[in-house]
XYZ file of C-alpha atoms in Angstrom:
171
model
C -9.630 5.627 -10.021
C -8.725 9.144 -11.561
C -5.841 8.295 -12.257
C -3.584 4.647 -12.912
C -2.548 3.288 -9.732
C 0.385 0.120 -9.656
C 3.172 1.520 -12.429
C 6.818 1.084 -12.874
C 8.328 3.915 -12.478
C 12.369 4.692 -12.374
C 12.456 1.014 -11.304
C 10.322 0.756 -8.792
C 6.289 0.321 -8.635
C 4.944 3.459 -7.537
C 1.583 3.960 -9.159
C -1.590 1.599 -9.682
C -1.818 -0.232 -13.176
C -5.846 1.121 -14.874
C -5.881 -3.460 -15.299
C -4.230 -3.772 -11.672
C -7.480 -0.827 -10.105
C -9.836 -3.621 -12.318
C -8.444 -7.224 -11.642
C -9.811 -5.013 -7.083
C -12.440 -4.643 -9.308
C -13.355 -8.130 -10.022
C -12.521 -9.254 -6.595
C -15.915 -7.333 -5.852
C -14.682 -7.477 -1.928
C -17.688 -6.522 0.365
C -17.097 -5.055 3.707
C -13.584 -3.968 5.278
C -10.145 -3.585 2.952
C -6.529 -3.918 4.275
C -3.659 -2.747 2.705
C -0.178 -4.346 3.017
C 1.700 -0.972 2.397
C 5.570 -1.764 1.452
C 7.646 0.632 1.314
C 11.520 1.619 0.249
C 12.790 4.931 0.781
C 15.194 6.922 -1.240
C 17.863 8.068 0.462
C 17.207 11.574 -1.015
C 13.772 12.721 -2.420
C 14.063 13.260 -6.207
C 11.225 16.211 -5.938
C 12.056 16.501 -9.950
C 8.761 15.727 -10.804
C 6.962 17.678 -8.132
C 9.436 20.566 -7.813
C 6.787 23.011 -6.661
C 6.425 20.931 -3.425
C 10.092 20.598 -2.983
C 11.712 21.709 -0.364
C 14.259 24.548 -0.131
C 16.793 21.968 0.939
C 17.490 18.292 0.066
C 15.485 15.363 2.474
C 15.674 11.991 3.275
C 12.706 9.331 1.188
C 11.832 9.512 4.531
C 11.045 12.831 5.655
C 8.370 12.906 1.852
C 6.808 9.975 3.361
C 6.623 11.742 6.325
C 4.956 14.435 4.223
C 3.380 13.048 2.486
C 1.259 11.255 5.393
C 0.681 14.583 7.283
C -1.525 15.743 4.390
C -2.615 11.842 3.896
C -4.027 11.344 6.693
C -7.041 13.890 7.505
C -7.934 12.631 4.051
C -7.688 9.472 5.427
C -9.486 9.552 8.831
C -12.553 10.912 6.513
C -12.939 8.568 4.446
C -13.308 6.243 7.511
C -9.771 4.786 7.398
C -7.775 4.142 9.733
C -3.182 3.040 10.105
C -2.816 -0.405 11.135
C 0.650 -0.635 12.126
C 3.667 1.065 10.868
C 6.863 -0.714 11.303
C 10.181 0.393 10.107
C 11.717 -2.571 8.280
C 14.946 -4.597 7.321
C 16.044 -7.136 5.721
C 14.286 -10.789 5.168
C 14.550 -12.951 7.680
C 13.002 -15.279 4.743
C 13.771 -14.112 1.491
C 16.108 -12.885 -1.138
C 19.069 -11.708 1.323
C 19.830 -8.745 -1.170
C 15.646 -7.647 -1.067
C 14.480 -5.158 2.046
C 11.735 -2.851 2.544
C 12.254 0.133 4.514
C 8.834 0.241 6.367
C 5.539 -1.748 5.995
C 2.536 -0.005 7.107
C -1.157 -1.795 7.584
C -3.943 0.320 6.428
C -7.488 0.085 7.247
C -11.206 0.744 5.012
C -14.723 0.072 5.577
C -14.713 -1.028 1.788
C -13.301 -0.310 -0.969
C -15.297 1.889 -3.039
C -13.956 3.698 0.443
C -11.019 3.544 -1.155
C -11.599 4.528 -3.993
C -13.171 7.414 -3.324
C -10.326 8.375 -1.198
C -7.605 7.330 -3.263
C -9.398 9.306 -6.609
C -9.509 12.779 -3.691
C -8.825 16.094 -5.423
C -7.270 17.259 -2.537
C -5.322 14.479 -1.208
C -3.844 14.690 -4.561
C -2.580 17.454 -4.192
C -0.161 15.581 -1.376
C 1.209 12.080 -3.852
C 4.739 14.400 -5.293
C 5.514 14.647 -1.696
C 4.978 9.972 -2.143
C 5.975 10.791 -5.682
C 9.732 12.220 -4.859
C 10.150 9.378 -1.233
C 9.896 6.214 -2.853
C 11.771 4.150 -4.377
C 9.687 1.326 -4.523
C 6.520 0.000 -2.902
C 4.080 -2.859 -2.726
C 0.991 -2.456 -1.667
C -1.106 -6.466 -1.485
C -5.106 -5.745 -0.631
C -6.673 -8.369 2.192
C -9.149 -9.169 2.911
C -9.182 -11.148 6.552
C -10.400 -14.188 6.730
C -13.393 -14.587 9.506
C -14.757 -18.430 7.815
C -11.813 -21.061 6.569
C -10.836 -19.574 3.263
C -10.764 -22.424 0.526
C -6.872 -21.847 -1.238
C -7.270 -23.904 -4.987
C -4.556 -27.605 -3.991
C -4.043 -26.961 -0.563
C -7.676 -26.986 0.015
C -8.881 -24.121 3.782
C -6.795 -22.370 5.970
C -7.256 -21.420 9.371
C -10.303 -18.252 9.900
C -12.702 -18.359 12.737
C -12.942 -21.986 12.487
C -10.675 -25.049 12.315
C -8.806 -25.838 9.914
C -10.127 -29.118 8.108
C -6.988 -31.222 6.434
C -8.031 -33.261 4.351
C -8.553 -37.852 3.915
C -5.113 -37.116 1.805
C -2.931 -34.917 4.274
C -3.554 -37.075 7.711
């Protein structure tokens, strides 16, 4: 990844850090990866970092993110990626009462290498200013499908394709 990818900006996480990128590569994920995106939009998009992309009149953060997605989708598809889910968020059912995410999105890539190629694409990068203007805060969590029982340290196996074995000590 040529540019930083989870850096805290204006009290939100908007870009990736070099350390986070290295940690993703060290996971040595083989096969598809699904990126869980949690998005909190600004009430009014802030184009101060990219004034050349600013529209003639103020727009909402959600509208700026829509512009980002319009520019991003062709590059995502060309890299073999797809948006699996995009949904409106709101307050948590379980979680901090004062926290909210305006939208959640699941994006599937064939591999981490394909994701890195997509994220490093110069043409894709031209629309990133809309994303930056749109978001107050975000999270990006790479997920790997559990096709077999997945062992969680201290908890035993997690349900996957097969039965979830319950340790004898917990029966």
